[in-house]
GROMACS .gro file of C-alpha atoms in nm:
model
  464
    1MET     CA    1   1.887  -1.954  -7.659
    2ASP     CA    2   1.958  -1.590  -7.562
    3ARG     CA    3   1.808  -1.653  -7.220
    4ILE     CA    4   2.035  -1.953  -7.171
    5SER     CA    5   2.343  -1.757  -7.276
    6SER     CA    6   2.261  -1.493  -7.013
    7ILE     CA    7   2.282  -1.751  -6.733
    8PRO     CA    8   2.629  -1.768  -6.569
    9TYR     CA    9   2.819  -2.075  -6.686
   10LYS     CA   10   2.868  -2.211  -6.334
   11TRP     CA   11   2.492  -2.258  -6.294
   12LEU     CA   12   2.457  -2.419  -6.636
   13ALA     CA   13   2.734  -2.662  -6.545
   14LEU     CA   14   2.573  -2.741  -6.208
   15PHE     CA   15   2.231  -2.796  -6.367
   16THR     CA   16   2.372  -3.022  -6.639
   17VAL     CA   17   2.574  -3.230  -6.394
   18SER     CA   18   2.272  -3.244  -6.160
   19VAL     CA   19   2.071  -3.414  -6.435
   20GLY     CA   20   2.347  -3.673  -6.472
   21SER     CA   21   2.381  -3.724  -6.097
   22PHE     CA   22   2.006  -3.765  -6.059
   23VAL     CA   23   1.982  -4.016  -6.345
   24ALA     CA   24   2.279  -4.221  -6.222
   25THR     CA   25   2.169  -4.219  -5.857
   26LEU     CA   26   1.812  -4.302  -5.953
   27ASP     CA   27   1.944  -4.600  -6.148
   28ALA     CA   28   2.120  -4.733  -5.839
   29SER     CA   29   1.801  -4.731  -5.631
   30ILE     CA   30   1.527  -4.805  -5.886
   31VAL     CA   31   1.650  -5.136  -6.029
   32THR     CA   32   1.670  -5.334  -5.704
   33ILE     CA   33   1.296  -5.313  -5.649
   34SER     CA   34   1.239  -5.497  -5.980
   35PHE     CA   35   1.422  -5.816  -5.870
   36PRO     CA   36   1.104  -6.013  -5.786
   37SER     CA   37   0.952  -5.921  -6.124
   38LEU     CA   38   1.272  -6.016  -6.311
   39THR     CA   39   1.285  -6.350  -6.132
   40LYS     CA   40   0.937  -6.432  -6.260
   41ALA     CA   41   0.979  -6.279  -6.607
   42PHE     CA   42   1.293  -6.478  -6.692
   43ALA     CA   43   1.217  -6.783  -6.473
   44VAL     CA   44   1.556  -6.772  -6.297
   45GLU     CA   45   1.676  -6.786  -5.938
   46THR     CA   46   1.723  -6.470  -5.731
   47SER     CA   47   2.097  -6.542  -5.717
   48VAL     CA   48   2.108  -6.500  -6.098
   49VAL     CA   49   1.901  -6.181  -6.098
   50LEU     CA   50   2.138  -6.029  -5.842
   51TRP     CA   51   2.401  -6.010  -6.118
   52VAL     CA   52   2.191  -5.741  -6.285
   53THR     CA   53   2.316  -5.513  -6.007
   54VAL     CA   54   2.646  -5.683  -5.925
   55VAL     CA   55   2.784  -5.659  -6.281
   56TYR     CA   56   2.676  -5.293  -6.303
   57LEU     CA   57   2.858  -5.225  -5.978
   58LEU     CA   58   3.173  -5.413  -6.077
   59VAL     CA   59   3.203  -5.236  -6.412
   60SER     CA   60   3.127  -4.885  -6.286
   61VAL     CA   61   3.347  -4.900  -5.975
   62SER     CA   62   3.645  -5.062  -6.146
   63LEU     CA   63   3.647  -4.799  -6.424
   64MET     CA   64   3.590  -4.477  -6.227
   65LEU     CA   65   3.951  -4.389  -6.148
   66THR     CA   66   4.065  -4.477  -6.499
   67VAL     CA   67   3.790  -4.261  -6.648
   68GLY     CA   68   3.876  -3.978  -6.409
   69LYS     CA   69   4.233  -3.982  -6.538
   70LEU     CA   70   4.115  -3.988  -6.900
   71GLY     CA   71   3.896  -3.686  -6.827
   72ASP     CA   72   4.193  -3.493  -6.689
   73VAL     CA   73   4.392  -3.576  -7.002
   74LEU     CA   74   4.147  -3.583  -7.293
   75GLY     CA   75   3.886  -3.338  -7.168
   76ARG     CA   76   3.616  -3.384  -6.903
   77LYS     CA   77   3.327  -3.263  -7.118
   78LYS     CA   78   3.412  -3.510  -7.394
   79ILE     CA   79   3.427  -3.811  -7.161
   80TYR     CA   80   3.120  -3.699  -6.963
   81ALA     CA   81   2.904  -3.653  -7.274
   82MET     CA   82   3.018  -3.988  -7.416
   83GLY     CA   83   2.926  -4.149  -7.085
   84PHE     CA   84   2.576  -4.000  -7.094
   85ALA     CA   85   2.529  -4.132  -7.448
   86LEU     CA   86   2.647  -4.483  -7.350
   87PHE     CA   87   2.422  -4.479  -7.045
   88THR     CA   88   2.123  -4.388  -7.264
   89VAL     CA   89   2.200  -4.666  -7.515
   90GLY     CA   90   2.234  -4.907  -7.223
   91LEU     CA   91   1.886  -4.811  -7.099
   92ALA     CA   92   1.742  -4.884  -7.444
   93PHE     CA   93   1.915  -5.224  -7.464
   94CYS     CA   94   1.795  -5.310  -7.112
   95SER     CA   95   1.434  -5.237  -7.202
   96LEU     CA   96   1.460  -5.455  -7.517
   97SER     CA   97   1.633  -5.752  -7.349
   98GLN     CA   98   1.476  -6.090  -7.423
   99SER     CA   99   1.682  -6.292  -7.175
  100ILE     CA  100   1.855  -6.242  -6.843
  101VAL     CA  101   2.194  -6.270  -7.017
  102GLN     CA  102   2.105  -5.985  -7.255
  103LEU     CA  103   1.989  -5.776  -6.961
  104ILE     CA  104   2.313  -5.837  -6.769
  105LEU     CA  105   2.524  -5.747  -7.075
  106SER     CA  106   2.317  -5.431  -7.125
  107ARG     CA  107   2.376  -5.341  -6.762
  108MET     CA  108   2.750  -5.375  -6.824
  109LEU     CA  109   2.721  -5.109  -7.095
  110GLN     CA  110   2.521  -4.894  -6.857
  111GLY     CA  111   2.793  -4.940  -6.596
  112VAL     CA  112   3.055  -4.801  -6.834
  113GLY     CA  113   2.839  -4.493  -6.898
  114ALA     CA  114   2.765  -4.450  -6.527
  115ALA     CA  115   3.137  -4.457  -6.445
  116MET     CA  116   3.197  -4.173  -6.691
  117ILE     CA  117   2.906  -3.966  -6.553
  118ILE     CA  118   2.968  -4.018  -6.183
  119SER     CA  119   3.346  -3.990  -6.184
  120LEU     CA  120   3.365  -3.656  -6.368
  121GLY     CA  121   3.048  -3.472  -6.264
  122THR     CA  122   3.186  -3.341  -5.935
  123ALA     CA  123   3.510  -3.232  -6.104
  124ILE     CA  124   3.319  -3.034  -6.370
  125VAL     CA  125   3.118  -2.850  -6.104
  126THR     CA  126   3.427  -2.782  -5.889
  127ALA     CA  127   3.613  -2.634  -6.187
  128ALA     CA  128   3.314  -2.416  -6.281
  129PHE     CA  129   3.269  -2.254  -5.939
  130PRO     CA  130   3.516  -2.029  -5.756
  131ALA     CA  131   3.674  -2.174  -5.441
  132ALA     CA  132   3.462  -1.946  -5.221
  133GLU     CA  133   3.142  -2.109  -5.354
  134ARG     CA  134   3.263  -2.467  -5.390
  135GLY     CA  135   3.090  -2.593  -5.073
  136LYS     CA  136   2.756  -2.441  -5.177
  137ALA     CA  137   2.776  -2.599  -5.522
  138LEU     CA  138   2.868  -2.942  -5.386
  139GLY     CA  139   2.595  -2.913  -5.124
  140LEU     CA  140   2.335  -2.855  -5.395
  141LEU     CA  141   2.477  -3.147  -5.592
  142GLY     CA  142   2.456  -3.363  -5.279
  143ALA     CA  143   2.090  -3.267  -5.245
  144VAL     CA  144   2.030  -3.393  -5.600
  145VAL     CA  145   2.194  -3.725  -5.512
  146SER     CA  146   1.963  -3.756  -5.211
  147ALA     CA  147   1.665  -3.678  -5.433
  148GLY     CA  148   1.767  -3.958  -5.670
  149LEU     CA  149   1.799  -4.207  -5.386
  150LEU     CA  150   1.465  -4.094  -5.247
  151THR     CA  151   1.280  -4.109  -5.579
  152GLY     CA  152   1.412  -4.445  -5.701
  153PRO     CA  153   1.221  -4.693  -5.481
  154MET     CA  154   0.894  -4.499  -5.498
  155LEU     CA  155   0.907  -4.443  -5.876
  156GLY     CA  156   1.013  -4.803  -5.933
  157GLY     CA  157   0.723  -4.937  -5.729
  158PHE     CA  158   0.479  -4.713  -5.914
  159LEU     CA  159   0.607  -4.818  -6.259
  160LEU     CA  160   0.601  -5.187  -6.170
  161ASP     CA  161   0.242  -5.164  -6.046
  162LEU     CA  162   0.125  -4.959  -6.345
  163LEU     CA  163   0.329  -5.114  -6.629
  164ASP     CA  164   0.602  -5.382  -6.615
  165TRP     CA  165   0.974  -5.426  -6.542
  166ARG     CA  166   1.076  -5.283  -6.882
  167ALA     CA  167   0.924  -4.948  -6.779
  168ILE     CA  168   1.198  -4.923  -6.515
  169PHE     CA  169   1.436  -4.862  -6.807
  170TYR     CA  170   1.254  -4.714  -7.107
  171THR     CA  171   1.071  -4.441  -6.914
  172ARG     CA  172   1.412  -4.291  -6.824
  173ILE     CA  173   1.540  -4.272  -7.182
  174PRO     CA  174   1.392  -3.925  -7.260
  175ILE     CA  175   1.560  -3.754  -6.962
  176SER     CA  176   1.888  -3.929  -7.047
  177ILE     CA  177   1.867  -3.798  -7.405
  178ILE     CA  178   1.804  -3.448  -7.270
  179GLY     CA  179   2.103  -3.486  -7.037
  180THR     CA  180   2.326  -3.595  -7.325
  181VAL     CA  181   2.223  -3.295  -7.537
  182MET     CA  182   2.278  -3.060  -7.243
  183ALA     CA  183   2.626  -3.203  -7.183
  184CYS     CA  184   2.718  -3.151  -7.551
  185ARG     CA  185   2.569  -2.802  -7.585
  186LEU     CA  186   2.610  -2.634  -7.245
  187LEU     CA  187   2.933  -2.763  -7.093
  188LYS     CA  188   3.267  -2.602  -7.173
  189GLU     CA  189   3.561  -2.829  -7.239
  190GLN     CA  190   3.813  -2.866  -6.958
  191THR     CA  191   4.099  -2.996  -7.167
  192GLY     CA  192   4.407  -3.162  -7.029
  193ARG     CA  193   4.723  -3.274  -7.203
  194GLY     CA  194   4.582  -3.494  -7.476
  195LYS     CA  195   4.868  -3.460  -7.725
  196GLY     CA  196   5.182  -3.659  -7.666
  197PHE     CA  197   5.037  -3.830  -7.362
  198SER     CA  198   5.115  -4.194  -7.290
  199PHE     CA  199   4.829  -4.350  -7.096
  200ASP     CA  200   4.915  -4.590  -6.814
  201TRP     CA  201   4.732  -4.896  -6.949
  202PRO     CA  202   4.910  -5.148  -6.720
  203GLY     CA  203   4.806  -4.941  -6.418
  204ALA     CA  204   4.448  -4.910  -6.542
  205VAL     CA  205   4.419  -5.288  -6.598
  206LEU     CA  206   4.572  -5.368  -6.257
  207LEU     CA  207   4.339  -5.119  -6.088
  208CYS     CA  208   4.028  -5.266  -6.253
  209ALA     CA  209   4.137  -5.618  -6.163
  210PHE     CA  210   4.212  -5.518  -5.802
  211LEU     CA  211   3.878  -5.342  -5.743
  212THR     CA  212   3.682  -5.623  -5.911
  213SER     CA  213   3.861  -5.889  -5.702
  214LEU     CA  214   3.810  -5.686  -5.382
  215ILE     CA  215   3.434  -5.651  -5.436
  216LEU     CA  216   3.399  -6.017  -5.537
  217PHE     CA  217   3.593  -6.129  -5.229
  218PHE     CA  218   3.360  -5.953  -4.989
  219ASN     CA  219   3.045  -6.047  -5.182
  220LEU     CA  220   3.132  -6.414  -5.238
  221GLY     CA  221   3.350  -6.470  -4.933
  222GLY     CA  222   3.051  -6.480  -4.699
  223LYS     CA  223   2.881  -6.740  -4.919
  224TRP     CA  224   3.191  -6.954  -4.957
  225GLY     CA  225   3.327  -6.893  -4.607
  226TYR     CA  226   3.613  -6.647  -4.569
  227LEU     CA  227   3.847  -6.928  -4.457
  228SER     CA  228   3.768  -7.148  -4.759
  229ALA     CA  229   4.030  -7.222  -5.024
  230ARG     CA  230   3.845  -7.020  -5.290
  231ALA     CA  231   3.814  -6.716  -5.065
  232ALA     CA  232   4.180  -6.743  -4.962
  233ALA     CA  233   4.286  -6.758  -5.327
  234LEU     CA  234   4.077  -6.451  -5.406
  235ALA     CA  235   4.222  -6.268  -5.104
  236GLY     CA  236   4.572  -6.354  -5.225
  237ALA     CA  237   4.484  -6.216  -5.569
  238VAL     CA  238   4.358  -5.891  -5.409
  239ILE     CA  239   4.687  -5.842  -5.219
  240LEU     CA  240   4.903  -5.931  -5.520
  241LEU     CA  241   4.710  -5.697  -5.751
  242LEU     CA  242   4.728  -5.411  -5.499
  243VAL     CA  243   5.104  -5.446  -5.454
  244SER     CA  244   5.152  -5.472  -5.831
  245PHE     CA  245   4.935  -5.165  -5.888
  246ILE     CA  246   5.127  -4.953  -5.636
  247PHE     CA  247   5.459  -5.064  -5.788
  248GLN     CA  248   5.333  -4.979  -6.138
  249GLU     CA  249   5.206  -4.634  -6.031
  250ARG     CA  250   5.538  -4.551  -5.866
  251ARG     CA  251   5.731  -4.619  -6.184
  252ALA     CA  252   5.479  -4.487  -6.442
  253ALA     CA  253   5.555  -4.151  -6.602
  254GLU     CA  254   5.182  -4.064  -6.603
  255PRO     CA  255   5.016  -4.288  -6.341
  256THR     CA  256   4.644  -4.367  -6.353
  257VAL     CA  257   4.622  -4.260  -5.987
  258ASP     CA  258   4.869  -3.999  -5.867
  259LEU     CA  259   4.960  -4.148  -5.527
  260ASP     CA  260   5.130  -3.821  -5.434
  261LEU     CA  261   4.782  -3.678  -5.376
  262PHE     CA  262   4.770  -3.879  -5.053
  263LYS     CA  263   5.070  -3.687  -4.918
  264ASP     CA  264   4.823  -3.403  -4.857
  265ARG     CA  265   4.674  -3.465  -4.512
  266ASP     CA  266   4.337  -3.307  -4.597
  267PHE     CA  267   4.298  -3.523  -4.908
  268ALA     CA  268   4.406  -3.846  -4.736
  269CYS     CA  269   4.206  -3.801  -4.415
  270ALA     CA  270   3.891  -3.679  -4.592
  271ASN     CA  271   3.896  -3.987  -4.816
  272LEU     CA  272   3.960  -4.212  -4.515
  273SER     CA  273   3.667  -4.071  -4.318
  274LEU     CA  274   3.448  -4.093  -4.631
  275GLY     CA  275   3.533  -4.462  -4.669
  276PHE     CA  276   3.448  -4.546  -4.308
  277MET     CA  277   3.127  -4.345  -4.322
  278PHE     CA  278   2.999  -4.525  -4.632
  279PHE     CA  279   3.117  -4.861  -4.501
  280ALA     CA  280   2.897  -4.803  -4.195
  281LEU     CA  281   2.616  -4.676  -4.422
  282GLY     CA  282   2.629  -5.011  -4.604
  283PHE     CA  283   2.536  -5.182  -4.275
  284TYR     CA  284   2.234  -4.955  -4.233
  285THR     CA  285   2.127  -4.989  -4.599
  286PHE     CA  286   2.126  -5.369  -4.583
  287LEU     CA  287   1.982  -5.424  -4.235
  288MET     CA  288   1.711  -5.159  -4.194
  289PRO     CA  289   1.457  -5.321  -4.432
  290PHE     CA  290   1.493  -5.655  -4.251
  291TYR     CA  291   1.421  -5.490  -3.916
  292LEU     CA  292   1.123  -5.290  -4.042
  293ILE     CA  293   0.960  -5.562  -4.255
  294ASP     CA  294   1.044  -5.886  -4.073
  295GLY     CA  295   1.079  -5.737  -3.725
  296LEU     CA  296   0.810  -5.470  -3.696
  297GLY     CA  297   0.587  -5.607  -3.974
  298TYR     CA  298   0.589  -5.297  -4.194
  299SER     CA  299   0.469  -5.324  -4.554
  300ALA     CA  300   0.716  -5.262  -4.837
  301TRP     CA  301   0.554  -4.922  -4.908
  302HIS     CA  302   0.563  -4.823  -4.538
  303THR     CA  303   0.927  -4.932  -4.520
  304GLY     CA  304   1.020  -4.727  -4.826
  305LEU     CA  305   0.857  -4.415  -4.685
  306THR     CA  306   1.027  -4.464  -4.349
  307ILE     CA  307   1.373  -4.513  -4.496
  308ALA     CA  308   1.317  -4.210  -4.722
  309VAL     CA  309   1.333  -3.993  -4.409
  310VAL     CA  310   1.713  -4.008  -4.426
  311SER     CA  311   1.724  -3.887  -4.787
  312VAL     CA  312   1.470  -3.609  -4.722
  313THR     CA  313   1.667  -3.482  -4.423
  314THR     CA  314   1.995  -3.497  -4.614
  315LEU     CA  315   1.828  -3.315  -4.905
  316VAL     CA  316   1.749  -3.024  -4.671
  317VAL     CA  317   2.071  -3.015  -4.469
  318ALA     CA  318   2.336  -3.073  -4.741
  319PRO     CA  319   2.301  -2.735  -4.923
  320VAL     CA  320   2.305  -2.547  -4.590
  321SER     CA  321   2.610  -2.740  -4.473
  322GLY     CA  322   2.787  -2.678  -4.805
  323SER     CA  323   2.728  -2.302  -4.782
  324LEU     CA  324   2.846  -2.295  -4.420
  325SER     CA  325   3.166  -2.475  -4.514
  326ASP     CA  326   3.252  -2.187  -4.750
  327ARG     CA  327   3.242  -1.953  -4.450
  328ILE     CA  328   3.375  -2.150  -4.153
  329GLY     CA  329   3.578  -2.426  -4.318
  330THR     CA  330   3.518  -2.799  -4.342
  331ARG     CA  331   3.675  -2.959  -4.034
  332LEU     CA  332   3.415  -2.863  -3.772
  333LEU     CA  333   3.119  -2.955  -3.994
  334CYS     CA  334   3.272  -3.286  -4.104
  335THR     CA  335   3.354  -3.386  -3.746
  336ALA     CA  336   3.010  -3.284  -3.618
  337GLY     CA  337   2.839  -3.466  -3.906
  338ILE     CA  338   3.015  -3.799  -3.870
  339SER     CA  339   2.978  -3.779  -3.489
  340LEU     CA  340   2.601  -3.744  -3.532
  341ILE     CA  341   2.605  -4.042  -3.769
  342CYS     CA  342   2.782  -4.252  -3.503
  343ILE     CA  343   2.532  -4.142  -3.236
  344ALA     CA  344   2.239  -4.214  -3.470
  345LEU     CA  345   2.372  -4.565  -3.545
  346LEU     CA  346   2.419  -4.628  -3.173
  347LEU     CA  347   2.059  -4.520  -3.107
  348ILE     CA  348   1.931  -4.728  -3.401
  349SER     CA  349   2.106  -5.031  -3.250
  350ARG     CA  350   1.881  -4.992  -2.942
  351LEU     CA  351   1.557  -5.031  -3.140
  352ASP     CA  352   1.355  -5.341  -3.054
  353LEU     CA  353   1.018  -5.506  -3.123
  354GLN     CA  354   0.835  -5.251  -2.907
  355SER     CA  355   0.977  -4.945  -3.086
  356SER     CA  356   0.718  -4.711  -3.240
  357THR     CA  357   0.733  -4.544  -3.578
  358ALA     CA  358   0.822  -4.218  -3.400
  359ASP     CA  359   1.118  -4.392  -3.231
  360VAL     CA  360   1.246  -4.509  -3.568
  361VAL     CA  361   1.187  -4.183  -3.755
  362LEU     CA  362   1.359  -3.963  -3.495
  363ARG     CA  363   1.674  -4.176  -3.517
  364LEU     CA  364   1.666  -4.168  -3.897
  365VAL     CA  365   1.626  -3.788  -3.895
  366LEU     CA  366   1.939  -3.764  -3.679
  367PHE     CA  367   2.119  -3.993  -3.924
  368GLY     CA  368   2.009  -3.772  -4.215
  369VAL     CA  369   2.125  -3.454  -4.038
  370GLY     CA  370   2.466  -3.611  -3.975
  371SER     CA  371   2.493  -3.729  -4.335
  372GLY     CA  372   2.399  -3.386  -4.471
  373LEU     CA  373   2.644  -3.208  -4.240
  374PHE     CA  374   2.929  -3.444  -4.329
  375GLN     CA  375   2.916  -3.514  -4.701
  376SER     CA  376   2.918  -3.167  -4.863
  377PRO     CA  377   3.209  -3.024  -4.657
  378ASN     CA  378   3.402  -3.349  -4.681
  379ASN     CA  379   3.367  -3.359  -5.060
  380SER     CA  380   3.471  -2.995  -5.073
  381SER     CA  381   3.778  -3.078  -4.864
  382ILE     CA  382   3.881  -3.359  -5.100
  383LEU     CA  383   3.842  -3.154  -5.417
  384GLY     CA  384   3.988  -2.842  -5.262
  385ALA     CA  385   4.307  -3.030  -5.177
  386ALA     CA  386   4.360  -3.152  -5.536
  387PRO     CA  387   4.539  -2.948  -5.805
  388ARG     CA  388   4.313  -2.820  -6.086
  389ASN     CA  389   4.470  -3.058  -6.338
  390ARG     CA  390   4.390  -3.354  -6.108
  391LEU     CA  391   4.025  -3.272  -6.035
  392GLY     CA  392   3.901  -3.563  -6.249
  393THR     CA  393   4.118  -3.807  -6.055
  394ALA     CA  394   4.008  -3.657  -5.720
  395SER     CA  395   3.640  -3.666  -5.822
  396ALA     CA  396   3.674  -4.027  -5.937
  397MET     CA  397   3.853  -4.117  -5.613
  398LEU     CA  398   3.562  -3.975  -5.415
  399ALA     CA  399   3.306  -4.169  -5.619
  400THR     CA  400   3.509  -4.492  -5.606
  401ILE     CA  401   3.558  -4.484  -5.229
  402ARG     CA  402   3.189  -4.408  -5.181
  403GLN     CA  403   3.080  -4.703  -5.397
  404VAL     CA  404   3.339  -4.948  -5.266
  405GLY     CA  405   3.269  -4.847  -4.905
  406ILE     CA  406   2.895  -4.904  -4.925
  407SER     CA  407   2.938  -5.227  -5.126
  408LEU     CA  408   3.180  -5.375  -4.875
  409GLY     CA  409   2.958  -5.258  -4.591
  410VAL     CA  410   2.659  -5.441  -4.738
  411ALA     CA  411   2.863  -5.759  -4.791
  412VAL     CA  412   3.025  -5.761  -4.445
  413SER     CA  413   2.701  -5.672  -4.265
  414GLY     CA  414   2.522  -5.954  -4.445
  415THR     CA  415   2.781  -6.206  -4.327
  416LEU     CA  416   2.781  -6.075  -3.969
  417PHE     CA  417   2.402  -6.059  -3.956
  418ALA     CA  418   2.361  -6.416  -4.079
  419GLY     CA  419   2.620  -6.546  -3.832
  420CYS     CA  420   2.468  -6.359  -3.537
  421ARG     CA  421   2.118  -6.471  -3.627
  422SER     CA  422   2.219  -6.839  -3.631
  423PHE     CA  423   2.390  -6.795  -3.293
  424PHE     CA  424   2.093  -6.620  -3.130
  425ALA     CA  425   1.842  -6.864  -3.281
  426ALA     CA  426   2.031  -7.160  -3.133
  427LYS     CA  427   2.064  -6.984  -2.798
  428LEU     CA  428   1.691  -6.898  -2.786
  429ALA     CA  429   1.596  -7.254  -2.881
  430ASP     CA  430   1.808  -7.391  -2.594
  431SER     CA  431   1.634  -7.146  -2.359
  432GLY     CA  432   1.293  -7.290  -2.442
  433VAL     CA  433   1.158  -6.993  -2.637
  434SER     CA  434   0.862  -7.084  -2.859
  435PRO     CA  435   0.952  -7.145  -3.226
  436SER     CA  436   0.708  -6.874  -3.336
  437MET     CA  437   0.912  -6.608  -3.152
  438ILE     CA  438   1.263  -6.731  -3.226
  439GLY     CA  439   1.265  -6.577  -3.575
  440LYS     CA  440   1.176  -6.223  -3.465
  441LEU     CA  441   1.383  -6.224  -3.147
  442SER     CA  442   1.695  -6.357  -3.320
  443LEU     CA  443   1.649  -6.104  -3.600
  444VAL     CA  444   1.625  -5.806  -3.365
  445SER     CA  445   1.919  -5.918  -3.151
  446SER     CA  446   2.133  -5.969  -3.463
  447PHE     CA  447   2.021  -5.632  -3.602
  448GLN     CA  448   2.116  -5.458  -3.277
  449ASP     CA  449   2.462  -5.615  -3.252
  450THR     CA  450   2.550  -5.564  -3.619
  451ILE     CA  451   2.440  -5.197  -3.623
  452PHE     CA  452   2.637  -5.142  -3.302
  453ILE     CA  453   2.948  -5.272  -3.480
  454ALA     CA  454   2.878  -5.021  -3.759
  455SER     CA  455   2.867  -4.734  -3.505
  456VAL     CA  456   3.207  -4.842  -3.366
  457ILE     CA  457   3.358  -4.863  -3.717
  458CYS     CA  458   3.222  -4.518  -3.801
  459CYS     CA  459   3.406  -4.373  -3.500
  460VAL     CA  460   3.733  -4.413  -3.690
  461GLY     CA  461   3.604  -4.150  -3.930
  462ILE     CA  462   3.574  -3.901  -3.640
  463VAL     CA  463   3.946  -3.941  -3.567
  464ALA     CA  464   4.030  -3.887  -3.935
   0.00000   0.00000   0.00000
């Protein structure tokens, strides 16, 4: 214990939050690989199993900003530690689930805990480090996130081969318990104005409803047809809830989201560029496995290793970029990073059926370099622009925009990809191409066009 007490608090805070970030990020990437096993174990359709992830996403994203505000008011350590405990209980319930409904409900509980961990972790680290070291700290934290994304698919595949789907959950309980104990024992409370505070419950409810409706619109709209009556009704609900939320926040004495934060140009533009970057990343995340597996014929293991190149590169570059931002500022690094991402996406959109593994890997390395250069300085810019008593809200805003951006990107890219593939398949059939080649050729053409659209969208982030 004496050795621990001799370690500067800032490093204890970073290490504790890193455990939480790793666990939460790992959860996002490890569960998806278990879908085929869950489909067989519970004898349900894939569309039902998808709700294991969808409900987790809906709950965590819709609560992040509310939790961030509660952390600013009631104390970030308290909320963060409670979140870790809920996340751990959720893991236990998931591993004991006897039906798909029980598993989905357990994932909802996990989503609540994840929202509390993810939304406040960055704020805790930012408050613990001096401004001159903020970029370095956030760069190291970004490297941990990349490590979680990298480890998830590989660890999940290993556990499924060696044990069963329940191992995806119960093997992570010990590290979650350790993380909970660390949060309770090592973190210092960052207390806000708990006494005499009137929480903005109407704003919190409207915000949750708005974010949930937005994600559902983009996820279900493609299935229903965006011009269908159901999609139009959901779109109307999204607009109505957004307008109502803004009106409520303008009149609330203590709003859930302080909209005045967006009057700061650095805060507003950094969040805008972050949203466009992760929206474009959603395209890549969804489409790359289709190209590698169905287009080039890679195995699932080969595909996982290839895609991991991005996370490995980001893992190396992010800490360096964060440290550089403390010395030279954030604007140059952010602009260079998102420009490299746009170039990488443009080059990825030129891949075809003759592309070698080296062709693919070099483009993914460039993507990883751009991501590492961009994210740490951009996060530092967002948190540096927020007042100290609004760090929880700023941290939650960052996490929410990241999650919403990538979720909407996946949904929109899926719709565009399906539409393009039908168009190219019909065109190839009319041209007399053999049926055996239509599938691959239409896939690659659709992949190229959809990724190109992502590179154009990402360009908006350069301007921001």
